[in-house]
JSON list of C-alpha atoms in Angstrom, two decimals:
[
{"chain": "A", "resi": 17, "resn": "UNK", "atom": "CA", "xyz": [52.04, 72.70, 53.90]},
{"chain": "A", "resi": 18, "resn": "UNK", "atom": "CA", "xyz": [51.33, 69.46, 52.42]},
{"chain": "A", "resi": 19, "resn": "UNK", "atom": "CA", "xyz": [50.94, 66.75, 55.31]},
{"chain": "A", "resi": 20, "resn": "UNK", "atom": "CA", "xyz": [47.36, 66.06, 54.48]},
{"chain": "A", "resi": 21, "resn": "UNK", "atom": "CA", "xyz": [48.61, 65.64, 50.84]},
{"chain": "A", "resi": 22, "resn": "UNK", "atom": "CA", "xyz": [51.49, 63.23, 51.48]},
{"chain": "A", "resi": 23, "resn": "UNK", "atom": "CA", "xyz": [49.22, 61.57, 54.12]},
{"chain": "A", "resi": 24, "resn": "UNK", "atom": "CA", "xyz": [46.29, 61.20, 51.25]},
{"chain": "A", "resi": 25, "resn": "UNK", "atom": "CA", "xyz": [48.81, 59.62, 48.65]},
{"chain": "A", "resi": 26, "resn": "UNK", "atom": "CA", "xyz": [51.07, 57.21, 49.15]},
{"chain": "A", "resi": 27, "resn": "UNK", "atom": "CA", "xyz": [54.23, 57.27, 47.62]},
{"chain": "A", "resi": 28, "resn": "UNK", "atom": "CA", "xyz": [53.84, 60.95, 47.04]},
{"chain": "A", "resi": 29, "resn": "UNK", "atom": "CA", "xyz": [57.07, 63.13, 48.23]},
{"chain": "A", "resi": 30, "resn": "UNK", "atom": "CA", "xyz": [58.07, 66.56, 48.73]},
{"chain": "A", "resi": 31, "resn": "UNK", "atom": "CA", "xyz": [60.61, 68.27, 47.32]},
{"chain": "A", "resi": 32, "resn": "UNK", "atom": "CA", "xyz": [62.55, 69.87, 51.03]},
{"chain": "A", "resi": 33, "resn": "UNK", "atom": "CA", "xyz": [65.00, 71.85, 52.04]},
{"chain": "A", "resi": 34, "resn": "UNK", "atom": "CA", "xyz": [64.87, 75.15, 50.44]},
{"chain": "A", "resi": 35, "resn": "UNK", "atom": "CA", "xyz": [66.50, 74.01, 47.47]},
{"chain": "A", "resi": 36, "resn": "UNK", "atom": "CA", "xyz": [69.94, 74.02, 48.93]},
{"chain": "A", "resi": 37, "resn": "UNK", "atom": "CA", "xyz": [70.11, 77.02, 49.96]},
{"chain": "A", "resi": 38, "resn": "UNK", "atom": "CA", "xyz": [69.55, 78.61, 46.17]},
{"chain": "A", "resi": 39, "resn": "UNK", "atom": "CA", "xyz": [68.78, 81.60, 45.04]},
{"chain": "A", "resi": 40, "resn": "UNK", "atom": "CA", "xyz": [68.27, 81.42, 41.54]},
{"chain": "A", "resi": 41, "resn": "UNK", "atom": "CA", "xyz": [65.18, 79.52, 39.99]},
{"chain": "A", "resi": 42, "resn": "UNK", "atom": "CA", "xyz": [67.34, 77.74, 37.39]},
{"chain": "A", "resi": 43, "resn": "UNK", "atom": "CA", "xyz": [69.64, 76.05, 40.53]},
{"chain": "A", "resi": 44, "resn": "UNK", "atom": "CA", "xyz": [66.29, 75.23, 42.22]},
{"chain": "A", "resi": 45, "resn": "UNK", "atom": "CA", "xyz": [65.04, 73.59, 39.17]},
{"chain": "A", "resi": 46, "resn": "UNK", "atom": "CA", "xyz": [68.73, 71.49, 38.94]},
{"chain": "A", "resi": 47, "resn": "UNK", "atom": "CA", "xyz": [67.91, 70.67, 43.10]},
{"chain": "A", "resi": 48, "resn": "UNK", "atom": "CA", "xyz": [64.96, 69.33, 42.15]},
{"chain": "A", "resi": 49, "resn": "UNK", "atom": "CA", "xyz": [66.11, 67.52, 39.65]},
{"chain": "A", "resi": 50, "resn": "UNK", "atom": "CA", "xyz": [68.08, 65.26, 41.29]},
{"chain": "A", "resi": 51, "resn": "UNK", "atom": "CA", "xyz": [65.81, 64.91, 43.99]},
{"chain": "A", "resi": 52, "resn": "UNK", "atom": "CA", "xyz": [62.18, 63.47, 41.65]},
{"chain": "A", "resi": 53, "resn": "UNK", "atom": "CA", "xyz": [61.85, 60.42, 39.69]},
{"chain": "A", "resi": 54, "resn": "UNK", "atom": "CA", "xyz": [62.47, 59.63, 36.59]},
{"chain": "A", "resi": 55, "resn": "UNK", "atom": "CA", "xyz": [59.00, 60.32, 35.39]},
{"chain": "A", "resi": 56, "resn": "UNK", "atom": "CA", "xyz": [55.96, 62.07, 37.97]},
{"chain": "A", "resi": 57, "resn": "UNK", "atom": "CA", "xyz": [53.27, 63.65, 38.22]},
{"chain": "A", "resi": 58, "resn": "UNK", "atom": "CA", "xyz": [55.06, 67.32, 39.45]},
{"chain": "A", "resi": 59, "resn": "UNK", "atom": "CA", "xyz": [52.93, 69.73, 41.76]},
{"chain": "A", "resi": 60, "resn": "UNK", "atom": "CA", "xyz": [54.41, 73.32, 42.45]},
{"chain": "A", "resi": 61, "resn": "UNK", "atom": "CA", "xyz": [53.11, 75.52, 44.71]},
{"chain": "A", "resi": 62, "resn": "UNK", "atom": "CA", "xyz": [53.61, 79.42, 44.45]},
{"chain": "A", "resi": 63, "resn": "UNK", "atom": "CA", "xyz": [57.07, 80.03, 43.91]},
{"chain": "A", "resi": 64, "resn": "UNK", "atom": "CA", "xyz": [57.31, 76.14, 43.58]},
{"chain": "A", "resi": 65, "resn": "UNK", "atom": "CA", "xyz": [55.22, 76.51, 40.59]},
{"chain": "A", "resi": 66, "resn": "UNK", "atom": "CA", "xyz": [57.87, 78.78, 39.15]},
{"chain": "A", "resi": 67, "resn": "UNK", "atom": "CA", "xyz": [60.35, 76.10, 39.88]},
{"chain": "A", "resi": 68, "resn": "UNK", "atom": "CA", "xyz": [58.33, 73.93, 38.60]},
{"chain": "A", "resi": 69, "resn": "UNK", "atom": "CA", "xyz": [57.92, 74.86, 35.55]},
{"chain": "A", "resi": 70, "resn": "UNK", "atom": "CA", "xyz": [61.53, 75.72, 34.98]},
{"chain": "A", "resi": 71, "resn": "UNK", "atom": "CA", "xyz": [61.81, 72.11, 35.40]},
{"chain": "A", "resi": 72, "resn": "UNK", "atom": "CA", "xyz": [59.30, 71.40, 32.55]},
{"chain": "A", "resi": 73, "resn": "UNK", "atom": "CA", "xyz": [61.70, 73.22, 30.38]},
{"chain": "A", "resi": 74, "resn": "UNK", "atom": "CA", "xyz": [64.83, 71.58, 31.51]},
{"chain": "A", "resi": 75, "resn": "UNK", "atom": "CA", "xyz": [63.35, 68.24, 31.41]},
{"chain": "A", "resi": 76, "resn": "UNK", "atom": "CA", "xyz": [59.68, 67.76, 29.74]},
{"chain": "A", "resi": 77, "resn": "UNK", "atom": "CA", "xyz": [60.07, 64.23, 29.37]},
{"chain": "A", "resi": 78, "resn": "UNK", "atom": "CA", "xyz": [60.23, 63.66, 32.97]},
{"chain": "A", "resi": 79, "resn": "UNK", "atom": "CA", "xyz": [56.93, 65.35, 33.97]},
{"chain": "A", "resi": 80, "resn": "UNK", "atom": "CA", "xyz": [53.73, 63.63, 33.43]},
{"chain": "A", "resi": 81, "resn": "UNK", "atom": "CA", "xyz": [51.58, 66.30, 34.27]},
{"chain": "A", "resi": 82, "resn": "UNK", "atom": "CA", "xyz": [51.38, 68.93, 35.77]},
{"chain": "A", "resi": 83, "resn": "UNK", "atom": "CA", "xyz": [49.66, 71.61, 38.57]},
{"chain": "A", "resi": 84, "resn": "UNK", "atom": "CA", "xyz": [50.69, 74.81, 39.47]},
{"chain": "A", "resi": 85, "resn": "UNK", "atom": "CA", "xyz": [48.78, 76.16, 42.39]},
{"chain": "A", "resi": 86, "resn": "UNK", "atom": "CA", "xyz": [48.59, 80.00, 44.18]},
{"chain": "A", "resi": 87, "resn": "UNK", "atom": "CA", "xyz": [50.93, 81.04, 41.20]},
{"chain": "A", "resi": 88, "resn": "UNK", "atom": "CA", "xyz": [51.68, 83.59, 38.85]},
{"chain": "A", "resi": 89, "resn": "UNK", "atom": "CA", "xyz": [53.38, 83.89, 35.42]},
{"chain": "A", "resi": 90, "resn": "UNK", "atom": "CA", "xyz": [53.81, 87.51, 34.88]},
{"chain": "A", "resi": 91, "resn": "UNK", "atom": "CA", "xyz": [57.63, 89.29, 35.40]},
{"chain": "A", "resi": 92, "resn": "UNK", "atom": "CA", "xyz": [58.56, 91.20, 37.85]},
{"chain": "A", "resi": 93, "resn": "UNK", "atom": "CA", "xyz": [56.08, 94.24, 38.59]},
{"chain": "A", "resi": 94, "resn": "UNK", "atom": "CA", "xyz": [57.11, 98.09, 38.91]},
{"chain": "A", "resi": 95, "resn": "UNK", "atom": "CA", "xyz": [57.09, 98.28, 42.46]},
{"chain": "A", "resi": 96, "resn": "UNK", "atom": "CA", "xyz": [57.54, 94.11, 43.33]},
{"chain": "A", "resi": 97, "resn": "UNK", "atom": "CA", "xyz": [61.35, 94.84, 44.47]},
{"chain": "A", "resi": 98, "resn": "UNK", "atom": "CA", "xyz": [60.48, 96.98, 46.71]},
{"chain": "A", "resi": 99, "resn": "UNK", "atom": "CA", "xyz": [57.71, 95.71, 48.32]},
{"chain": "A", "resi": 100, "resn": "UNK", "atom": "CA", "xyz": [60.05, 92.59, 49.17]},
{"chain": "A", "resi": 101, "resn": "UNK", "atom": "CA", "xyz": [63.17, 94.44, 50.23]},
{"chain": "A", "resi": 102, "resn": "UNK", "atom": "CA", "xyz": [61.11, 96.32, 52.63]},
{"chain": "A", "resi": 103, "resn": "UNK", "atom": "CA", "xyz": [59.94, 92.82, 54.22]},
{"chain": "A", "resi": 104, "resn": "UNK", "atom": "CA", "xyz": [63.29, 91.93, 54.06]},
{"chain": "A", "resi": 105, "resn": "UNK", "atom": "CA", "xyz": [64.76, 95.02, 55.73]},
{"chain": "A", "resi": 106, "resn": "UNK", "atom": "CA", "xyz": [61.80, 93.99, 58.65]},
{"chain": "A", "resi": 107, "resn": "UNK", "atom": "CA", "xyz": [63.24, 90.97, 59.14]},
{"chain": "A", "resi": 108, "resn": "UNK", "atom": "CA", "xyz": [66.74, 91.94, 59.64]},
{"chain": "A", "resi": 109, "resn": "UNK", "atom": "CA", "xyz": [66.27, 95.21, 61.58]},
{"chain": "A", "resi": 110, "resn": "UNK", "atom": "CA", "xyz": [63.70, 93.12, 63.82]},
{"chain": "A", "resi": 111, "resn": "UNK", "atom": "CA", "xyz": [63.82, 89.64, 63.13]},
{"chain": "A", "resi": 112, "resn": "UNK", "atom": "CA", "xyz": [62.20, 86.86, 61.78]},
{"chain": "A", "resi": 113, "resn": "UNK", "atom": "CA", "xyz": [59.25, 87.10, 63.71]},
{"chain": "A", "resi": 114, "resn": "UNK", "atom": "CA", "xyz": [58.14, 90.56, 63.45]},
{"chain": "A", "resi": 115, "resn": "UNK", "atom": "CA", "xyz": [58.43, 89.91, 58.96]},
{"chain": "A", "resi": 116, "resn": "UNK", "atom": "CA", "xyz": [55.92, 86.60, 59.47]},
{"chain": "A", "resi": 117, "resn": "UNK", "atom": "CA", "xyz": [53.40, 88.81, 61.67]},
{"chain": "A", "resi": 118, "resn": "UNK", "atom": "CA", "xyz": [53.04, 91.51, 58.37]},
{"chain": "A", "resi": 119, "resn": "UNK", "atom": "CA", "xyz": [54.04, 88.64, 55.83]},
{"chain": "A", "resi": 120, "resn": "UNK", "atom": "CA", "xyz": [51.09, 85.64, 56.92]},
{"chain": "A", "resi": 121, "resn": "UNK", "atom": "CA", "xyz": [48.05, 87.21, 57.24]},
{"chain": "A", "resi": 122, "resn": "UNK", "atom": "CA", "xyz": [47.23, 88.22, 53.96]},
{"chain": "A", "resi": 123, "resn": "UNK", "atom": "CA", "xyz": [48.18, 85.46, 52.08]},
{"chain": "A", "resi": 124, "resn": "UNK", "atom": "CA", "xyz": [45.34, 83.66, 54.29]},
{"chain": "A", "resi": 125, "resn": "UNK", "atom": "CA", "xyz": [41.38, 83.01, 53.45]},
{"chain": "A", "resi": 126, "resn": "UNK", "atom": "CA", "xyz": [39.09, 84.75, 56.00]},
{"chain": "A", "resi": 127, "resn": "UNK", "atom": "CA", "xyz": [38.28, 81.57, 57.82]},
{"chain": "A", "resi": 128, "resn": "UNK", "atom": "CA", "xyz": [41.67, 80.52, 58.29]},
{"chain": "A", "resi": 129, "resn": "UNK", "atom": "CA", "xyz": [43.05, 83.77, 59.70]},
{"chain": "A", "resi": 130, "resn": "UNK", "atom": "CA", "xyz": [40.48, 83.10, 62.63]},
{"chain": "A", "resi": 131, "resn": "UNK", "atom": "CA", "xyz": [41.51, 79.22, 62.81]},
{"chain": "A", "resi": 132, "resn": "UNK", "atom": "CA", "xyz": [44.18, 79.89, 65.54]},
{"chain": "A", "resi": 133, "resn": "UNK", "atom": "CA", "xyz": [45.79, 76.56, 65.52]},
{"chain": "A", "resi": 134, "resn": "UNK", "atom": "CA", "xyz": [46.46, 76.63, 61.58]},
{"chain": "A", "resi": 135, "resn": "UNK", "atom": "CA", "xyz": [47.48, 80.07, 62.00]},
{"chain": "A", "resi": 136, "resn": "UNK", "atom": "CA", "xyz": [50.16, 78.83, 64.77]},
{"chain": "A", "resi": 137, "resn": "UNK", "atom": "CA", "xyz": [51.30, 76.05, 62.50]},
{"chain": "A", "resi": 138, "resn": "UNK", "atom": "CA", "xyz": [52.14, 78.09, 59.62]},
{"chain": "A", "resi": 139, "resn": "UNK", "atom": "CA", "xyz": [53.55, 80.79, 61.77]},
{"chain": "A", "resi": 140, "resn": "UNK", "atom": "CA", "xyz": [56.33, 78.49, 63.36]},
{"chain": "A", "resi": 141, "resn": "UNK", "atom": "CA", "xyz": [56.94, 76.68, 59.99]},
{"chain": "A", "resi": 142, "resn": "UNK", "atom": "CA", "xyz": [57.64, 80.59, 58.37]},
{"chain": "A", "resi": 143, "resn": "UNK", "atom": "CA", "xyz": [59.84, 81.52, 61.51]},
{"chain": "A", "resi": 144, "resn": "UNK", "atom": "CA", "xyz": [61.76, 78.40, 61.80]},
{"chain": "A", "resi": 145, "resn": "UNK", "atom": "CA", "xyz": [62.83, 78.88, 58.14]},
{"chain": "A", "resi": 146, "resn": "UNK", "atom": "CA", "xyz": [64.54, 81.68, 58.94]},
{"chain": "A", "resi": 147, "resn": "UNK", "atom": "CA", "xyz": [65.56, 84.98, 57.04]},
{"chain": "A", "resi": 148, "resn": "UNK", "atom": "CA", "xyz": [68.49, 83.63, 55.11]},
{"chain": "A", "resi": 149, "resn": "UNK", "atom": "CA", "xyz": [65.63, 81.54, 53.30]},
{"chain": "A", "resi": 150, "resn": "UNK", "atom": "CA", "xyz": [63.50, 84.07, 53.16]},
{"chain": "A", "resi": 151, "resn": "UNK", "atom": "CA", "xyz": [66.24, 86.34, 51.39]},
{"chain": "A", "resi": 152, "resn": "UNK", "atom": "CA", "xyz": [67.20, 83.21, 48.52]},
{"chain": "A", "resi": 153, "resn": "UNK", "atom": "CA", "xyz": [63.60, 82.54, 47.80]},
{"chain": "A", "resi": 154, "resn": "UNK", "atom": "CA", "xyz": [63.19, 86.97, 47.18]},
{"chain": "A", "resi": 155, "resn": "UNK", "atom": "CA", "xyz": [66.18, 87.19, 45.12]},
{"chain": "A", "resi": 156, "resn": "UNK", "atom": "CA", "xyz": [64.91, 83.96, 43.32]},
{"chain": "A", "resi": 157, "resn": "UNK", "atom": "CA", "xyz": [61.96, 85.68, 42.16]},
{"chain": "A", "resi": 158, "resn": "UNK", "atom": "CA", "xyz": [62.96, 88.85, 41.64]},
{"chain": "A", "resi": 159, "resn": "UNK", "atom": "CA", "xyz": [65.45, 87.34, 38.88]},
{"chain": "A", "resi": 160, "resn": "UNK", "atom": "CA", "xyz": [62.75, 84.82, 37.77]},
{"chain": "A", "resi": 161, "resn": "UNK", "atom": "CA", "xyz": [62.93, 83.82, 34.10]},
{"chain": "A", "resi": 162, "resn": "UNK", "atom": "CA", "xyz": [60.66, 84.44, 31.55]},
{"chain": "A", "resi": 163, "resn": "UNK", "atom": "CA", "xyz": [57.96, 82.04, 30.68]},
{"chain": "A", "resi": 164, "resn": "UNK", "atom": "CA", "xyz": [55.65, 83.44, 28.20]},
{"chain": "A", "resi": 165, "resn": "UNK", "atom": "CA", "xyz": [57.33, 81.35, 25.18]},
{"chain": "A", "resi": 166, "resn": "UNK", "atom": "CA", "xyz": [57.43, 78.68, 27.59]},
{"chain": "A", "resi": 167, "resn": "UNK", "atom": "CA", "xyz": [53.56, 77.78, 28.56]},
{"chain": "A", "resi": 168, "resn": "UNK", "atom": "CA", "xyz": [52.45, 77.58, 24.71]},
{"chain": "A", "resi": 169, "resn": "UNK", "atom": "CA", "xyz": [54.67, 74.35, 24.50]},
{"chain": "A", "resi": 170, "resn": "UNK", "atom": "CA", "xyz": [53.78, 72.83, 27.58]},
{"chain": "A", "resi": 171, "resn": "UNK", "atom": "CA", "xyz": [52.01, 69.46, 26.40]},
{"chain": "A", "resi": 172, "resn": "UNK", "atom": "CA", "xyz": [51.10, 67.33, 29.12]},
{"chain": "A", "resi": 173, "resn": "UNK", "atom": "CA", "xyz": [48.02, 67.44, 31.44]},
{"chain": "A", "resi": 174, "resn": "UNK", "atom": "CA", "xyz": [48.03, 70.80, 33.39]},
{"chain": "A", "resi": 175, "resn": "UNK", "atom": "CA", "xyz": [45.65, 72.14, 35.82]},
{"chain": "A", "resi": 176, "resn": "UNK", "atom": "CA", "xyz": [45.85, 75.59, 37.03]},
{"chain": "A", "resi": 177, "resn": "UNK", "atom": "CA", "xyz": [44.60, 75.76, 40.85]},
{"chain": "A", "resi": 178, "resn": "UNK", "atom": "CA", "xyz": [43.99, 78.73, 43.30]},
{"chain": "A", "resi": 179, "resn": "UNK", "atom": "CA", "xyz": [41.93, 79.46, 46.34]},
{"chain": "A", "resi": 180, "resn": "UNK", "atom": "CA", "xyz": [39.07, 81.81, 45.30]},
{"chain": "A", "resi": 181, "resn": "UNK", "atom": "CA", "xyz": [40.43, 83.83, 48.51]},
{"chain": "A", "resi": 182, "resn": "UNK", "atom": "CA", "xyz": [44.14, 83.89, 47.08]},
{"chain": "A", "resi": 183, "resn": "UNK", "atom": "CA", "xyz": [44.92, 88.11, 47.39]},
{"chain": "A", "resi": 184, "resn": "UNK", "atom": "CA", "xyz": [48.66, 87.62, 46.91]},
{"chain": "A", "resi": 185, "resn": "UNK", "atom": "CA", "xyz": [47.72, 85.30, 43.28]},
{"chain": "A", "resi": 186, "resn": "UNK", "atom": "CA", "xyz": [44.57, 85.85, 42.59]},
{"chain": "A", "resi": 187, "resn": "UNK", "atom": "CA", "xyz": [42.05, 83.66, 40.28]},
{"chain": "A", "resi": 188, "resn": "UNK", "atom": "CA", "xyz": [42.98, 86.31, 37.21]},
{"chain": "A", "resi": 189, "resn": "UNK", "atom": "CA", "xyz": [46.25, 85.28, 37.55]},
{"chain": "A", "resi": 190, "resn": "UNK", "atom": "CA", "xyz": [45.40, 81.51, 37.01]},
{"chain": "A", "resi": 191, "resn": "UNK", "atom": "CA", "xyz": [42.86, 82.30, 34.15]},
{"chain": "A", "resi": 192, "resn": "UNK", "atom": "CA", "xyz": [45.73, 83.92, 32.79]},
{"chain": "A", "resi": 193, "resn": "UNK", "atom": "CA", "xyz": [47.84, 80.34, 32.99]},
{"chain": "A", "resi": 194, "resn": "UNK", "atom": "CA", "xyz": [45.38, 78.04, 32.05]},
{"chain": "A", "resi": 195, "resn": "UNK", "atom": "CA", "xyz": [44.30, 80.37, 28.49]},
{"chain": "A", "resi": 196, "resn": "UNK", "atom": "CA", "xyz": [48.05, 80.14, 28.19]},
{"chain": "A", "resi": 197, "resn": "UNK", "atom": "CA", "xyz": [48.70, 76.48, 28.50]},
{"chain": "A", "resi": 198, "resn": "UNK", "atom": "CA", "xyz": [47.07, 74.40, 25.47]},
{"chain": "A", "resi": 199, "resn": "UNK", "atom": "CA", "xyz": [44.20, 72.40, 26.86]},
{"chain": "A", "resi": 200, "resn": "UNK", "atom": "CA", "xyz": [44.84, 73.57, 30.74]},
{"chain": "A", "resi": 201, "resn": "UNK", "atom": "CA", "xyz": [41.97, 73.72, 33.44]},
{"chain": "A", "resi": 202, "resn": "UNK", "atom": "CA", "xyz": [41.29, 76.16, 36.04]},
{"chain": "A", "resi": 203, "resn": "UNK", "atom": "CA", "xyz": [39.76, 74.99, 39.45]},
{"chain": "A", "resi": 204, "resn": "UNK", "atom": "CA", "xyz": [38.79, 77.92, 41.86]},
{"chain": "A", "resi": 205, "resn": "UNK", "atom": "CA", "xyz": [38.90, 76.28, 45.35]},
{"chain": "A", "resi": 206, "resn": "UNK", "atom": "CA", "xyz": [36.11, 77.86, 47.76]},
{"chain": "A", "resi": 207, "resn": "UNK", "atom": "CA", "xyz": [37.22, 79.47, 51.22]},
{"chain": "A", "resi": 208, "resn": "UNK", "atom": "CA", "xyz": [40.95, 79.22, 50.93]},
{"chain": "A", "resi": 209, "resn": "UNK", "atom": "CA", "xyz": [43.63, 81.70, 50.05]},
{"chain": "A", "resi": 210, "resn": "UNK", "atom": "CA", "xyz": [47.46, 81.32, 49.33]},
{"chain": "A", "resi": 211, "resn": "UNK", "atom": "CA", "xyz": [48.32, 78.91, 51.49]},
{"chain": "A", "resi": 212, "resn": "UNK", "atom": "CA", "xyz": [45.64, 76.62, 50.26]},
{"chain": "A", "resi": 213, "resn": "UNK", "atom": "CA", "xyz": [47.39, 73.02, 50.63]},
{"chain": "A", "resi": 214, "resn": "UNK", "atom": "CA", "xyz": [46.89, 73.55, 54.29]},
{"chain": "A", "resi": 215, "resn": "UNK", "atom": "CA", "xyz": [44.15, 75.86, 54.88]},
{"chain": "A", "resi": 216, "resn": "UNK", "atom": "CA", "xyz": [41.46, 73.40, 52.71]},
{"chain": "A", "resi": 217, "resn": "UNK", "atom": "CA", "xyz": [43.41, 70.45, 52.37]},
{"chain": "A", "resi": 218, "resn": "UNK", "atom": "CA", "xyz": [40.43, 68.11, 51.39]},
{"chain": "A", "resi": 219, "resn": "UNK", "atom": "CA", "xyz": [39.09, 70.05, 48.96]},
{"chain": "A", "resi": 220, "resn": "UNK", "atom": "CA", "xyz": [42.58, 70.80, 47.50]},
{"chain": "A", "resi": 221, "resn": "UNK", "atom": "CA", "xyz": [43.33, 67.03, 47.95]},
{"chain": "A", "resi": 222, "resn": "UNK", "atom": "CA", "xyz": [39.85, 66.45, 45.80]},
{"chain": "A", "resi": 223, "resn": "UNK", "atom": "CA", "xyz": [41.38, 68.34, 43.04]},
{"chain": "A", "resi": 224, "resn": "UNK", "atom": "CA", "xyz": [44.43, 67.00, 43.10]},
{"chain": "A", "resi": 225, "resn": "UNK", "atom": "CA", "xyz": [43.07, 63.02, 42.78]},
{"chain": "A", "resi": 226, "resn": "UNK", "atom": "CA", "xyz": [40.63, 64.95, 39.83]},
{"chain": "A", "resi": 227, "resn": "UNK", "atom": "CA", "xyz": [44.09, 65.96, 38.46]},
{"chain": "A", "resi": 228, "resn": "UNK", "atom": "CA", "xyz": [45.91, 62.75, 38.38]},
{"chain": "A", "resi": 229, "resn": "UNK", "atom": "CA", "xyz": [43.04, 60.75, 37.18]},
{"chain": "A", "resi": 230, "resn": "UNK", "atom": "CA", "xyz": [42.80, 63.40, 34.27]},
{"chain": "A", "resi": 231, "resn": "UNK", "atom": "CA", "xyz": [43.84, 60.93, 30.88]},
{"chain": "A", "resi": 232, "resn": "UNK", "atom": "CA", "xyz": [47.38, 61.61, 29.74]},
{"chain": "A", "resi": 233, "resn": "UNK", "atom": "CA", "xyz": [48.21, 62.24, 26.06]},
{"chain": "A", "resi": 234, "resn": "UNK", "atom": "CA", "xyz": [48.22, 58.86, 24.03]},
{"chain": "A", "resi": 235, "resn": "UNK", "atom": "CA", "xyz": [52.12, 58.58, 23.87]},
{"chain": "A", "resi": 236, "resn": "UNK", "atom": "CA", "xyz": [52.32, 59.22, 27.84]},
{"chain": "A", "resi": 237, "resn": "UNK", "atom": "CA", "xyz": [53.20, 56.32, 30.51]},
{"chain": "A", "resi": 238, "resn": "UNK", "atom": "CA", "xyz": [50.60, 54.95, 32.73]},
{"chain": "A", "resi": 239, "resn": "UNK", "atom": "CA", "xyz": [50.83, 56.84, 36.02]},
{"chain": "A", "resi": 240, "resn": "UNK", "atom": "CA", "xyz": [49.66, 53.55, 37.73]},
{"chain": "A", "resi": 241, "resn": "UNK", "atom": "CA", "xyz": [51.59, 52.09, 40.52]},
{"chain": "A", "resi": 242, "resn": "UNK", "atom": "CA", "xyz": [54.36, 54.87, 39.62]},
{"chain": "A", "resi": 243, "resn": "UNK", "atom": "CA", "xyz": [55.53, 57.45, 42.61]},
{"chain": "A", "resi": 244, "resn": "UNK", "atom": "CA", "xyz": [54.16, 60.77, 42.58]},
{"chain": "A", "resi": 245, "resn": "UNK", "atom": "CA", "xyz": [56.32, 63.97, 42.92]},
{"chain": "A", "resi": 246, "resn": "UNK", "atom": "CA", "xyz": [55.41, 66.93, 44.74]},
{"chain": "A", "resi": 247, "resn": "UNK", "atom": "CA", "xyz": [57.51, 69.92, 45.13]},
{"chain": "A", "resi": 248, "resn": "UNK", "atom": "CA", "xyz": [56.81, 72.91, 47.30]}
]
């Protein structure tokens, strides 16, 4: 997902392995934790964004600023559990495969579902991560926290990022975060859908250097010549 990012900034890491294994956002948050420097610049990407900004409220002082990309903020919908279990229940009556096939496509931006070789990438990466992943990460979100007295005190830089194509978190969705957030901007990327990072990754790489030149708040450390986090 983000090897044109981590290729376009040096320094910059990714937050890997699946969090351990987790299945709750809060232990995800702790992974991470141990895992990002002191202080960073901390980039979260769908449910990543969730983790991240757990993390925010576990630890302000060690983010910087922020992005939360191909998100959402709401709780968990009437209907949401189901809709998951039955991907789940795909997956283990016929395997990993047969869940990616109904799970990929729409979380992609028209061009990109006919960009075979992108379409291949992801599709391994999903596969290979296999459904005891794919189980954590549901039951994860399905017992998501609540962050609606959260966002109000978030105080560093934020941006709120989504591809204008994003069907699974769509653009309201972001408007939503960034009228939340005190002083946050929305960027609506052109052509790409959830999986952004890797189906525009210049333009999202565009925003993302417009993000971390963004000015902190006076009392905030220079980000110069320190390592920037990303977590997935």
């Amino acid at each position: 997902m983000f090897a044109d990012t981590l290729a376009a900034f040096p320094g910059s890491m990714v937050v890997d392995g699946f969090y351990g294994g987790a299945d709750r956002i809060e232990a995800m948050a702790d992974h991470a934790l141990g895992l990002i420097p002191e202080r960073c610049a901390l980039l979260g990407h769908s449910m990543g964004a969730r983790v991240a900004l757990e993390l925010v409220r576990k630890a302000p002082g060690r983010v910087e600023r922020l992005a939360l990309v191909d998100t959402g903020v709401h709780p968990v919908r009437p209907g949401e559990r189901e809709g998951r279990y039955r991907l789940r229940d795909l997956g283990r009556a016929q395997g990993m495969a047969a869940l990616v096939a109904e799970w990929l496509p729409p979380m992609m931006g028209a061009g990109s579902l006919r960009d075979e070789a992108l379409m291949d990438r992801l599709y391994a990466m999903a596969v290979a991560a296999g459904l005891q992943v794919f189980e954590a990460q549901i039951e994860a979100l399905l017992h998501r926290p609540l962050v609606d007295t959260l966002l109000p005190t978030i105080a560093c830089p934020t941006i709120a990022m989504v591809g204008q194509e994003d069907r699974w978190s769509p653009v309201a969705q972001h408007e939503a975060i960034a009228a939340a957030i005190p002083g946050a901007r929305l960027r609506v990327v052109p052509g790409a859908g959830h999986m952004m990072p890797a189906e525009t990754p210049q333009a999202f790489n565009g925003q993302v250097r417009e993000w971390l030149d963004q000015p902190s708040s006076p009392d905030a450390i220079s980000i110069s010549g320190r390592r920037r986090g990303l977590n997935d």
